[in-house]
Amino acid sequence: MFENISNPARHALKGKEVTFDARVNSVLKSDFPGQLSLELRVQETFLRANVDAKAIGDGAWEKAQKLTPESIVRVAGHIHLLVEKAQANGDGVHTNGHQDAASDIAYAVYVVDLAVIAQASPNLPSFHRDELTEFEFEERLNNRILDVRNAATGAIFKFHSGMCQLMVEFLCSNGFHWIHTPRIISATIAGDNEFFHLPYFGRDAWLAQSSQHHKQMALSMDMQRVFEIGPVFRAEIKSRASARHMTEFTVLDIGMVIQDDYHEVVEMIESMLVFVFRGLQERKQYRYLIDIVEKLYPSAKKFRIGLDEHGKIPRITFLEARRILREELGFEADDKKDFTDQEEAALGRHFRASAHLGQTDLFTIDQYPASMRQFNSQANPDDPWFSNTWDTIAGGREICSGSQRINSHDELCEAMRANVCGAPLDPEAEKWHAYMTAFKAGMPRHGGCGLGVNRLLQSFLGLNDVREATLFPRDVNRLAP
Ligand code: ATP
């Protein structure tokens, strides 16, 4: 019977004859002629395979002797030993410090048949170490395929998948439609040099920095609630050194029609984040992965979701965050400036440590000054110096920016001409035509956000660098693999 050895219910296989595919983690020496010991790896599970020439026959034995680490074998045999962790090490059943993280049980199999499915080249670099230093990170990225075979790194991308699945589950069950908007666009904002330019059949085109404008157009199509998960591109010079910026990253873009109040949008996103984080921490298929990640990433820590007395994540205003920084954390905080990375990190530590703030790694900062947000952000009706905009902070860094957008055509034209955050924009210009049409045609009141999926994962797992949470990262220096 072909079995999934990495299945959490594998202890039920004890004593049974099973067939499974595995990677050779290492070839262990045996003192006995005609016998070979292999350490096999199936996802996060390690087991010892005892291979006997007589049992598998001459042809298979010849191939078995040439096996190299990272080769793939199909093995048939009896799962004959289940040993608790303490015994396992003493017994030599489990080697290289690798332990079956899911259940702390080690396995051995007496092989009765063995076939080589893929023979790996000898002398591949080894990334199956329990500790990888910062110095090795670039080298790991250069060898990303082998790196992600490491159980801890692999677990990060299982979380990535889980995170996206949970987002989709939440959004679809709340009436959102999944849309796909173009990555090749024809309009940019003058002076914004973070766009990648693209020659396009004799014309100019650019790669999208976000889905925002097309998402708004979809709302003008009466789609009511829309989302998209996809790549965006930014020519961020700072990605050369920043641990939170890349030039290509994945964004969850969300847009929805507002019934009464802009906070409907904020609450929707807050609820989604709680749903996603809780799902990752509590659902059986994900929760065991955290221990696996922690084995290799010392910075990884358990993410805390502290809810207030109403069951919501804490929410403070921009000014209150500035006050905390100034009065409680000793920063020379300037109310006219956005938060620096250091200030966000300090706020993150403060919220995590403070009982009255919910001891949380997740909170919202609401009501940013209008001058810090895009031209189409809706001003706060009670005080237009502020805007109906927010940032979500997770693990001490911004993971999401959201806002109510102006929906009136006339107001939007006015806001473009005034543009509080840059050079004036001309709403009559040809390049704005398609976008402005959505407003001329009558745009519902709406809001939404852009949420960086890689950064969300980085924050959830407490990883040092956003590229650790990105399968094939792109930055100023990196275009491969
Ligand atoms: P930051 O201030 O950190 O540069 P931003 O304000 O430019 O971010 P937005 O334009 O609001 O970011 O983008 C929405 C989200 O996309 C951010 O909250 C963040 O999670 C993510 N993000 C933005 N820029 C990058 C980047 N260069 N690399 C990875 N993720 C990013």
Short mmCIF file of C-alpha atoms and ligand atoms in Angstrom, two decimals:
data_model
loop_
_atom_site.label_atom_id
_atom_site.label_comp_id
_atom_site.label_asym_id
_atom_site.label_seq_id
_atom_site.Cartn_x
_atom_site.Cartn_y
_atom_site.Cartn_z
CA MET A 1 0.00 0.00 0.00
CA PHE A 2 1.38 3.43 -0.96
CA GLU A 3 1.40 5.56 2.17
CA ASN A 4 1.92 9.17 3.07
CA ILE A 5 4.59 8.79 5.71
CA SER A 6 4.51 12.48 6.59
CA ASN A 7 0.84 12.28 7.44
CA PRO A 8 0.33 13.18 11.11
CA ALA A 9 -1.54 9.87 11.57
CA ARG A 10 1.48 7.85 10.51
CA HIS A 11 1.90 6.13 13.91
CA ALA A 12 -0.97 3.91 12.77
CA LEU A 13 1.43 2.48 10.19
CA LYS A 14 3.56 0.73 12.81
CA GLY A 15 4.07 -2.91 11.89
CA LYS A 16 2.55 -2.51 8.44
CA GLU A 17 4.22 -2.98 5.12
CA VAL A 18 4.19 0.33 3.29
CA THR A 19 5.48 1.82 0.06
CA PHE A 20 6.49 5.45 -0.05
CA ASP A 21 8.73 7.92 -1.85
CA ALA A 22 11.41 9.71 0.12
CA ARG A 23 14.52 11.77 -0.25
CA VAL A 24 17.83 10.45 0.94
CA ASN A 25 18.87 12.86 3.65
CA SER A 26 22.17 11.11 4.25
CA VAL A 27 23.84 7.80 3.58
CA LEU A 28 24.95 6.27 6.85
CA LYS A 29 27.84 3.89 7.14
CA SER A 30 27.20 0.30 8.21
CA ASP A 31 29.79 -1.98 9.75
CA PHE A 32 28.19 -5.01 8.17
CA PRO A 33 28.86 -5.99 4.56
CA GLY A 34 25.75 -6.29 2.44
CA GLN A 35 23.93 -3.77 4.60
CA LEU A 36 23.30 -0.09 4.21
CA SER A 37 21.58 2.49 6.32
CA LEU A 38 19.88 5.49 4.81
CA GLU A 39 18.40 8.43 6.58
CA LEU A 40 15.26 9.23 4.62
CA ARG A 41 13.25 12.41 4.63
CA VAL A 42 9.59 12.79 3.79
CA GLN A 43 8.54 16.42 4.28
CA GLU A 44 9.20 17.09 7.98
CA THR A 45 9.51 13.41 8.88
CA PHE A 46 12.83 11.58 9.13
CA LEU A 47 13.23 7.86 9.30
CA ARG A 48 15.96 5.30 9.07
CA ALA A 49 15.89 2.75 6.28
CA ASN A 50 17.79 -0.48 6.88
CA VAL A 51 18.69 -1.89 3.49
CA ASP A 52 19.86 -5.49 3.16
CA ALA A 53 21.35 -6.69 -0.12
CA LYS A 54 19.67 -10.09 0.21
CA ALA A 55 16.25 -8.58 0.79
CA ILE A 56 16.22 -6.23 -2.20
CA GLY A 57 18.15 -8.28 -4.78
CA ASP A 58 21.36 -7.60 -6.71
CA GLY A 59 20.09 -4.99 -9.19
CA ALA A 60 18.54 -2.75 -6.53
CA TRP A 61 21.50 -3.26 -4.20
CA GLU A 62 23.91 -2.03 -6.86
CA LYS A 63 21.89 1.17 -7.27
CA ALA A 64 21.41 1.59 -3.54
CA GLN A 65 25.16 1.65 -3.00
CA LYS A 66 25.50 4.59 -5.39
CA LEU A 67 22.82 6.67 -3.73
CA THR A 68 23.71 10.25 -2.91
CA PRO A 69 22.03 12.74 -0.55
CA GLU A 70 18.94 14.39 -2.10
CA SER A 71 18.21 11.44 -4.38
CA ILE A 72 14.59 10.26 -4.47
CA VAL A 73 13.85 6.61 -3.75
CA ARG A 74 10.70 4.53 -3.68
CA VAL A 75 10.89 2.23 -0.72
CA ALA A 76 8.75 -0.71 0.34
CA GLY A 77 9.19 -2.18 3.77
CA HIS A 78 7.90 -2.65 7.28
CA ILE A 79 7.70 0.25 9.66
CA HIS A 80 9.26 -1.68 12.45
CA LEU A 81 10.31 0.69 15.12
CA LEU A 82 8.74 3.62 16.87
CA VAL A 83 11.00 5.15 19.48
CA GLU A 84 10.42 8.08 21.76
CA LYS A 85 12.78 11.00 21.28
CA ALA A 86 15.15 10.24 24.17
CA GLN A 87 15.63 6.65 23.08
CA ALA A 88 15.85 7.56 19.45
CA ASN A 89 19.04 9.53 19.82
CA GLY A 90 20.65 6.84 22.00
CA ASP A 91 19.65 4.17 19.56
CA GLY A 92 21.10 5.99 16.60
CA VAL A 93 17.81 5.67 14.87
CA HIS A 94 17.58 9.38 14.45
CA THR A 95 20.66 11.28 13.34
CA ASN A 96 21.87 14.79 12.50
CA GLY A 97 19.79 16.22 15.31
CA HIS A 98 16.72 15.96 13.11
CA GLN A 99 13.69 14.85 14.98
CA ASP A 100 10.21 14.29 13.78
CA ALA A 101 8.94 17.66 14.90
CA ALA A 102 5.29 16.81 14.56
CA SER A 103 5.21 13.99 17.05
CA ASP A 104 8.72 13.56 18.47
CA ILE A 105 8.75 9.99 17.28
CA ALA A 106 11.41 8.36 15.14
CA TYR A 107 10.77 5.55 12.67
CA ALA A 108 12.76 2.85 11.01
CA VAL A 109 11.84 0.71 8.08
CA TYR A 110 13.20 -2.68 7.00
CA VAL A 111 13.40 -2.32 3.26
CA VAL A 112 12.16 -5.18 1.07
CA ASP A 113 12.20 -3.26 -2.20
CA LEU A 114 14.00 -0.13 -3.32
CA ALA A 115 13.91 1.78 -6.61
CA VAL A 116 15.81 4.92 -7.47
CA ILE A 117 13.43 7.53 -8.90
CA ALA A 118 15.98 10.35 -9.24
CA GLN A 119 19.66 10.20 -8.55
CA ALA A 120 20.99 13.57 -7.28
CA SER A 121 24.39 14.90 -8.28
CA PRO A 122 27.08 14.25 -5.68
CA ASN A 123 28.49 17.18 -3.69
CA LEU A 124 25.38 19.36 -3.64
CA PRO A 125 25.69 22.08 -1.00
CA SER A 126 24.11 20.98 2.25
CA PHE A 127 21.42 23.15 3.77
CA HIS A 128 20.18 20.64 6.28
CA ARG A 129 21.66 22.31 9.25
CA ASP A 130 19.88 23.30 12.37
CA GLU A 131 21.32 26.78 12.42
CA LEU A 132 21.95 29.09 9.51
CA THR A 133 23.69 32.38 10.15
CA GLU A 134 22.92 35.71 8.54
CA PHE A 135 26.11 35.37 6.55
CA GLU A 136 24.72 32.34 4.78
CA PHE A 137 21.43 33.89 3.81
CA GLU A 138 22.47 35.05 0.34
CA GLU A 139 24.05 31.67 -0.24
CA ARG A 140 20.83 30.01 0.80
CA LEU A 141 18.88 32.18 -1.61
CA ASN A 142 21.36 31.27 -4.35
CA ASN A 143 20.50 27.65 -3.59
CA ARG A 144 16.83 28.22 -2.91
CA ILE A 145 15.69 24.80 -4.12
CA LEU A 146 17.81 22.98 -1.59
CA ASP A 147 17.16 25.61 1.05
CA VAL A 148 13.39 25.19 0.89
CA ARG A 149 13.78 21.42 1.21
CA ASN A 150 14.88 22.13 4.74
CA ALA A 151 11.83 21.40 6.86
CA ALA A 152 11.88 24.80 8.60
CA THR A 153 12.15 26.83 5.42
CA GLY A 154 9.61 24.59 3.72
CA ALA A 155 7.23 25.19 6.63
CA ILE A 156 7.34 28.95 5.94
CA PHE A 157 5.91 28.38 2.48
CA LYS A 158 3.28 26.00 3.78
CA PHE A 159 2.23 28.90 5.99
CA HIS A 160 2.27 31.15 2.94
CA SER A 161 -0.13 28.85 1.19
CA GLY A 162 -2.29 28.54 4.32
CA MET A 163 -2.35 32.31 4.72
CA CYS A 164 -3.61 32.84 1.18
CA GLN A 165 -6.17 30.06 1.51
CA LEU A 166 -7.52 31.53 4.75
CA MET A 167 -7.73 35.01 3.23
CA VAL A 168 -9.69 33.66 0.29
CA GLU A 169 -11.92 31.63 2.61
CA PHE A 170 -12.71 34.67 4.75
CA LEU A 171 -13.26 37.04 1.85
CA CYS A 172 -15.39 34.67 -0.21
CA SER A 173 -17.56 33.88 2.79
CA ASN A 174 -18.06 37.65 3.24
CA GLY A 175 -19.33 38.25 -0.26
CA PHE A 176 -16.09 39.34 -1.97
CA HIS A 177 -15.42 38.56 -5.63
CA TRP A 178 -11.97 37.49 -6.71
CA ILE A 179 -10.79 39.64 -9.62
CA HIS A 180 -7.62 39.86 -11.69
CA THR A 181 -6.44 43.24 -12.92
CA PRO A 182 -3.62 44.04 -15.36
CA ARG A 183 0.00 44.23 -14.31
CA ILE A 184 0.86 46.26 -17.40
CA ILE A 185 -0.45 49.79 -17.05
CA SER A 186 -0.37 52.99 -19.06
CA ALA A 187 -0.51 55.75 -16.43
CA THR A 188 1.92 56.71 -13.71
CA ILE A 189 2.19 59.67 -11.41
CA ALA A 190 4.83 62.13 -12.60
CA GLY A 191 7.80 62.24 -10.26
CA ASP A 192 7.15 58.78 -8.87
CA ASN A 193 10.28 57.00 -9.93
CA GLU A 194 9.42 53.73 -8.26
CA PHE A 195 7.64 52.49 -11.41
CA PHE A 196 9.38 50.00 -13.68
CA HIS A 197 9.21 51.25 -17.24
CA LEU A 198 8.35 48.80 -20.01
CA PRO A 199 8.76 49.45 -23.74
CA TYR A 200 5.42 48.34 -25.18
CA PHE A 201 5.19 48.02 -28.97
CA GLY A 202 6.40 51.53 -29.59
CA ARG A 203 4.57 52.96 -26.61
CA ASP A 204 5.37 53.47 -22.94
CA ALA A 205 3.98 51.12 -20.34
CA TRP A 206 4.79 50.44 -16.71
CA LEU A 207 4.48 47.56 -14.27
CA ALA A 208 1.71 48.03 -11.70
CA GLN A 209 2.74 49.15 -8.21
CA SER A 210 -0.68 48.15 -6.88
CA SER A 211 -4.14 47.20 -8.15
CA GLN A 212 -5.73 50.22 -6.59
CA HIS A 213 -7.13 52.06 -9.60
CA HIS A 214 -8.47 48.99 -11.39
CA LYS A 215 -9.94 47.74 -8.14
CA GLN A 216 -11.80 51.04 -7.82
CA MET A 217 -12.99 50.73 -11.43
CA ALA A 218 -14.38 47.27 -10.56
CA LEU A 219 -16.37 48.87 -7.73
CA SER A 220 -17.78 51.34 -10.22
CA MET A 221 -18.90 48.27 -12.19
CA ASP A 222 -21.14 47.50 -9.18
CA MET A 223 -19.09 44.53 -8.05
CA GLN A 224 -19.61 45.72 -4.45
CA ARG A 225 -16.77 43.75 -2.83
CA VAL A 226 -13.62 42.68 -4.66
CA PHE A 227 -10.18 41.35 -3.90
CA GLU A 228 -7.09 40.27 -5.73
CA ILE A 229 -3.92 38.49 -4.68
CA GLY A 230 -1.07 39.11 -7.05
CA PRO A 231 2.39 40.48 -7.68
CA VAL A 232 3.22 44.18 -7.74
CA PHE A 233 6.45 45.82 -8.76
CA ARG A 234 8.31 48.75 -7.28
CA ALA A 235 11.73 50.03 -8.23
CA GLU A 236 12.67 50.40 -4.56
CA ILE A 237 16.31 51.37 -4.27
CA LYS A 238 16.02 50.78 -0.55
CA SER A 239 15.49 47.06 -1.19
CA ARG A 240 19.29 46.96 -1.48
CA ALA A 241 19.56 47.08 2.29
CA SER A 242 16.05 47.01 3.74
CA ALA A 243 14.79 43.91 5.54
CA ARG A 244 11.18 44.75 4.56
CA HIS A 245 11.34 45.96 0.97
CA MET A 246 11.63 44.06 -2.28
CA THR A 247 11.14 45.08 -5.90
CA GLU A 248 8.45 42.46 -6.55
CA PHE A 249 6.09 41.28 -3.85
CA THR A 250 2.62 39.84 -3.38
CA VAL A 251 -0.22 42.06 -2.33
CA LEU A 252 -3.74 41.28 -1.24
CA ASP A 253 -5.77 44.19 -2.56
CA ILE A 254 -9.28 44.61 -1.20
CA GLY A 255 -12.01 47.07 -2.13
CA MET A 256 -15.55 47.33 -0.84
CA VAL A 257 -18.54 49.60 -0.98
CA ILE A 258 -19.24 51.46 2.27
CA GLN A 259 -22.80 51.50 3.57
CA ASP A 260 -22.55 54.03 6.39
CA ASP A 261 -19.11 54.54 7.77
CA TYR A 262 -15.52 54.10 6.68
CA HIS A 263 -14.77 51.96 9.75
CA GLU A 264 -16.78 49.15 8.13
CA VAL A 265 -13.72 48.64 5.95
CA VAL A 266 -11.24 48.82 8.84
CA GLU A 267 -13.28 46.28 10.79
CA MET A 268 -13.53 43.94 7.85
CA ILE A 269 -9.75 43.84 7.46
CA GLU A 270 -9.16 43.53 11.20
CA SER A 271 -11.60 40.59 11.36
CA MET A 272 -9.93 38.98 8.38
CA LEU A 273 -6.50 39.24 10.00
CA VAL A 274 -7.74 37.69 13.24
CA PHE A 275 -9.38 34.90 11.22
CA VAL A 276 -6.18 34.26 9.25
CA PHE A 277 -3.79 34.35 12.23
CA ARG A 278 -6.11 32.23 14.40
CA GLY A 279 -6.52 29.76 11.55
CA LEU A 280 -2.77 29.40 11.21
CA GLN A 281 -2.31 28.95 14.94
CA GLU A 282 -5.23 26.65 15.58
CA ARG A 283 -6.00 24.55 12.52
CA LYS A 284 -4.41 21.13 12.67
CA GLN A 285 -2.79 21.33 9.23
CA TYR A 286 -0.84 24.47 10.17
CA ARG A 287 -0.30 24.65 13.91
CA TYR A 288 2.51 22.07 14.13
CA LEU A 289 4.50 24.02 11.53
CA ILE A 290 5.35 26.80 13.99
CA ASP A 291 7.59 24.52 16.05
CA ILE A 292 9.34 23.44 12.89
CA VAL A 293 10.04 27.03 11.82
CA GLU A 294 11.31 27.91 15.29
CA LYS A 295 13.96 25.19 15.11
CA LEU A 296 15.85 27.04 12.40
CA TYR A 297 14.81 30.65 12.85
CA PRO A 298 15.83 31.87 16.29
CA SER A 299 14.03 35.16 15.76
CA ALA A 300 10.71 33.37 15.22
CA LYS A 301 8.30 33.85 18.06
CA LYS A 302 4.70 33.09 18.81
CA PHE A 303 2.47 35.78 17.36
CA ARG A 304 0.11 37.30 19.90
CA ILE A 305 -3.38 38.39 19.01
CA GLY A 306 -4.62 40.50 21.92
CA LEU A 307 -8.24 41.55 21.62
CA ASP A 308 -9.90 44.35 23.58
CA GLU A 309 -13.03 44.01 25.70
CA HIS A 310 -15.18 44.12 22.53
CA GLY A 311 -13.25 41.26 20.95
CA LYS A 312 -11.51 43.62 18.50
CA ILE A 313 -7.85 44.26 17.87
CA PRO A 314 -6.66 47.47 19.54
CA ARG A 315 -7.02 50.62 17.47
CA ILE A 316 -5.38 53.97 18.21
CA THR A 317 -5.18 57.21 16.26
CA PHE A 318 -2.07 58.51 14.56
CA LEU A 319 -1.83 61.30 17.14
CA GLU A 320 -2.14 58.85 20.04
CA ALA A 321 0.65 56.72 18.55
CA ARG A 322 2.78 59.86 18.27
CA ARG A 323 2.01 60.70 21.91
CA ILE A 324 3.03 57.22 23.06
CA LEU A 325 6.28 57.50 21.13
CA ARG A 326 7.02 60.90 22.63
CA GLU A 327 5.81 60.51 26.20
CA GLU A 328 6.24 56.81 26.90
CA LEU A 329 8.99 55.68 24.58
CA GLY A 330 11.29 58.71 24.52
CA PHE A 331 11.20 59.45 20.78
CA GLU A 332 11.32 63.01 19.47
CA ALA A 333 8.12 62.35 17.59
CA ASP A 334 7.03 64.93 15.04
CA ASP A 335 3.26 64.95 14.38
CA LYS A 336 3.85 65.99 10.78
CA LYS A 337 5.97 63.00 9.90
CA ASP A 338 5.10 59.39 9.13
CA PHE A 339 6.55 56.72 11.41
CA THR A 340 10.07 55.51 10.81
CA ASP A 341 10.82 51.77 10.80
CA GLN A 342 12.34 52.20 14.28
CA GLU A 343 9.24 53.95 15.58
CA GLU A 344 6.95 51.23 14.21
CA ALA A 345 9.17 48.59 15.80
CA ALA A 346 9.14 50.45 19.15
CA LEU A 347 5.34 50.71 19.03
CA GLY A 348 5.20 47.00 18.22
CA ARG A 349 7.30 46.11 21.28
CA HIS A 350 5.23 48.47 23.44
CA PHE A 351 1.91 46.90 22.40
CA ARG A 352 3.29 43.40 22.89
CA ALA A 353 4.48 44.24 26.40
CA SER A 354 1.60 46.41 27.68
CA ALA A 355 -1.30 44.67 29.38
CA HIS A 356 -3.57 47.75 28.95
CA LEU A 357 -2.90 47.68 25.19
CA GLY A 358 -3.80 44.01 24.92
CA GLN A 359 -0.27 42.51 24.79
CA THR A 360 -0.77 42.19 21.12
CA ASP A 361 1.38 41.93 18.01
CA LEU A 362 -1.49 43.24 15.91
CA PHE A 363 -3.05 46.71 16.06
CA THR A 364 -4.42 49.49 13.90
CA ILE A 365 -3.27 53.10 13.64
CA ASP A 366 -6.14 55.21 12.31
CA GLN A 367 -6.55 58.77 10.97
CA TYR A 368 -3.27 59.66 9.31
CA PRO A 369 -2.67 63.29 8.30
CA ALA A 370 -4.02 63.83 4.78
CA SER A 371 -0.62 65.13 3.65
CA MET A 372 0.89 61.67 4.22
CA ARG A 373 -1.61 59.79 2.07
CA GLN A 374 -2.48 59.58 -1.59
CA PHE A 375 -4.37 62.36 -3.39
CA ASN A 376 -7.56 60.28 -3.59
CA SER A 377 -7.86 59.55 0.15
CA GLN A 378 -11.07 60.85 1.73
CA ALA A 379 -10.49 63.62 4.25
CA ASN A 380 -11.96 63.14 7.71
CA PRO A 381 -15.27 65.08 7.47
CA ASP A 382 -14.79 66.53 10.98
CA ASP A 383 -11.19 67.61 10.52
CA PRO A 384 -9.80 67.64 6.97
CA TRP A 385 -6.22 67.82 8.23
CA PHE A 386 -6.71 64.10 8.87
CA SER A 387 -7.83 61.46 6.42
CA ASN A 388 -9.96 58.35 6.66
CA THR A 389 -6.89 56.17 6.36
CA TRP A 390 -5.20 53.57 8.51
CA ASP A 391 -2.18 51.29 8.73
CA THR A 392 -2.17 47.86 10.33
CA ILE A 393 0.93 47.04 12.33
CA ALA A 394 1.87 43.41 12.86
CA GLY A 395 5.01 42.31 14.68
CA GLY A 396 6.27 45.91 14.77
CA ARG A 397 6.01 46.74 11.08
CA GLU A 398 3.37 48.06 8.70
CA ILE A 399 1.73 45.22 6.87
CA CYS A 400 -1.31 46.97 5.44
CA SER A 401 -2.37 50.45 4.36
CA GLY A 402 -6.03 51.22 3.91
CA SER A 403 -8.34 54.11 3.29
CA GLN A 404 -11.66 55.45 2.22
CA ARG A 405 -11.22 56.82 -1.30
CA ILE A 406 -12.94 59.92 -2.62
CA ASN A 407 -15.96 58.83 -4.66
CA SER A 408 -17.29 62.17 -5.97
CA HIS A 409 -15.96 63.06 -9.42
CA ASP A 410 -15.80 66.77 -8.66
CA GLU A 411 -14.07 66.29 -5.31
CA LEU A 412 -11.58 63.97 -6.92
CA CYS A 413 -10.74 66.54 -9.63
CA GLU A 414 -10.24 69.13 -6.93
CA ALA A 415 -8.06 66.81 -4.87
CA MET A 416 -5.93 65.98 -7.90
CA ARG A 417 -5.35 69.61 -8.72
CA ALA A 418 -4.50 70.41 -5.11
CA ASN A 419 -2.58 67.15 -4.53
CA VAL A 420 -1.50 67.61 -0.92
CA CYS A 421 1.18 64.96 -1.19
CA GLY A 422 2.97 65.87 -4.44
CA ALA A 423 2.88 67.84 -7.67
CA PRO A 424 -0.59 68.84 -8.97
CA LEU A 425 -2.28 66.28 -11.24
CA ASP A 426 -4.44 67.12 -14.24
CA PRO A 427 -7.70 65.14 -14.15
CA GLU A 428 -8.33 66.04 -17.80
CA ALA A 429 -5.06 64.46 -18.95
CA GLU A 430 -5.46 61.57 -21.38
CA LYS A 431 -3.66 59.13 -19.10
CA TRP A 432 -6.31 59.58 -16.40
CA HIS A 433 -9.21 59.16 -18.81
CA ALA A 434 -10.10 55.52 -18.01
CA TYR A 435 -9.81 56.06 -14.27
CA MET A 436 -11.86 59.26 -14.28
CA THR A 437 -14.57 57.56 -16.35
CA ALA A 438 -15.30 55.30 -13.39
CA PHE A 439 -16.12 58.41 -11.36
CA LYS A 440 -18.00 60.23 -14.10
CA ALA A 441 -20.19 57.14 -14.35
CA GLY A 442 -21.04 57.42 -10.63
CA MET A 443 -18.76 55.75 -8.09
CA PRO A 444 -20.22 54.31 -4.89
CA ARG A 445 -18.71 55.28 -1.54
CA HIS A 446 -15.90 52.85 -1.02
CA GLY A 447 -12.67 51.97 0.71
CA GLY A 448 -10.06 49.27 0.71
CA CYS A 449 -6.51 48.36 1.42
CA GLY A 450 -3.29 46.88 0.12
CA LEU A 451 -1.78 44.23 2.35
CA GLY A 452 1.72 42.86 1.77
CA VAL A 453 1.46 39.09 1.96
CA ASN A 454 5.21 38.52 2.31
CA ARG A 455 5.44 41.09 5.05
CA LEU A 456 2.40 39.64 6.78
CA LEU A 457 4.10 36.24 6.82
CA GLN A 458 7.38 37.80 7.94
CA SER A 459 5.58 39.44 10.85
CA PHE A 460 3.50 36.41 11.77
CA LEU A 461 6.61 34.26 12.06
CA GLY A 462 8.87 37.00 13.47
CA LEU A 463 11.40 36.58 10.66
CA ASN A 464 14.24 39.07 10.33
CA ASP A 465 13.98 39.60 6.60
CA VAL A 466 10.96 39.73 4.28
CA ARG A 467 12.95 37.70 1.76
CA GLU A 468 12.88 34.78 4.19
CA ALA A 469 9.13 34.80 3.63
CA THR A 470 9.42 34.98 -0.17
CA LEU A 471 10.02 31.91 -2.29
CA PHE A 472 12.04 33.66 -5.01
CA PRO A 473 12.78 37.17 -3.74
CA ARG A 474 13.63 40.07 -6.01
CA ASP A 475 15.57 43.12 -4.86
CA VAL A 476 18.08 45.56 -6.30
CA ASN A 477 20.78 42.92 -6.24
CA ARG A 478 18.80 39.78 -6.94
CA LEU A 479 17.25 38.62 -10.20
CA ALA A 480 17.74 34.87 -9.77
CA PRO A 481 16.89 32.10 -9.15
P1 ATP B 1 6.54 51.20 3.41
O1 ATP B 1 6.20 52.50 4.11
O2 ATP B 1 6.88 50.08 4.34
O3 ATP B 1 7.53 51.37 2.30
P2 ATP B 1 4.26 51.67 1.78
O4 ATP B 1 3.54 52.66 2.64
O5 ATP B 1 5.02 52.14 0.61
O6 ATP B 1 5.20 50.73 2.70
P3 ATP B 1 1.91 50.66 0.57
O7 ATP B 1 2.11 51.39 -0.69
O8 ATP B 1 0.85 51.11 1.47
O9 ATP B 1 3.27 50.53 1.34
O10 ATP B 1 1.73 49.09 0.22
C1 ATP B 1 0.84 48.22 0.91
C2 ATP B 1 1.61 47.11 1.62
O11 ATP B 1 2.51 46.45 0.75
C3 ATP B 1 2.49 47.58 2.75
O12 ATP B 1 1.73 47.76 3.93
C4 ATP B 1 3.47 46.46 2.89
O13 ATP B 1 2.92 45.37 3.60
C5 ATP B 1 3.65 46.00 1.47
N1 ATP B 1 4.84 46.60 0.85
C6 ATP B 1 4.99 47.86 0.41
N2 ATP B 1 6.18 48.04 -0.17
C7 ATP B 1 6.80 46.83 -0.11
C8 ATP B 1 8.06 46.34 -0.58
N3 ATP B 1 8.88 47.13 -1.25
N4 ATP B 1 8.38 45.06 -0.36
C9 ATP B 1 7.53 44.24 0.30
N5 ATP B 1 6.32 44.63 0.74
C10 ATP B 1 5.96 45.90 0.55
#
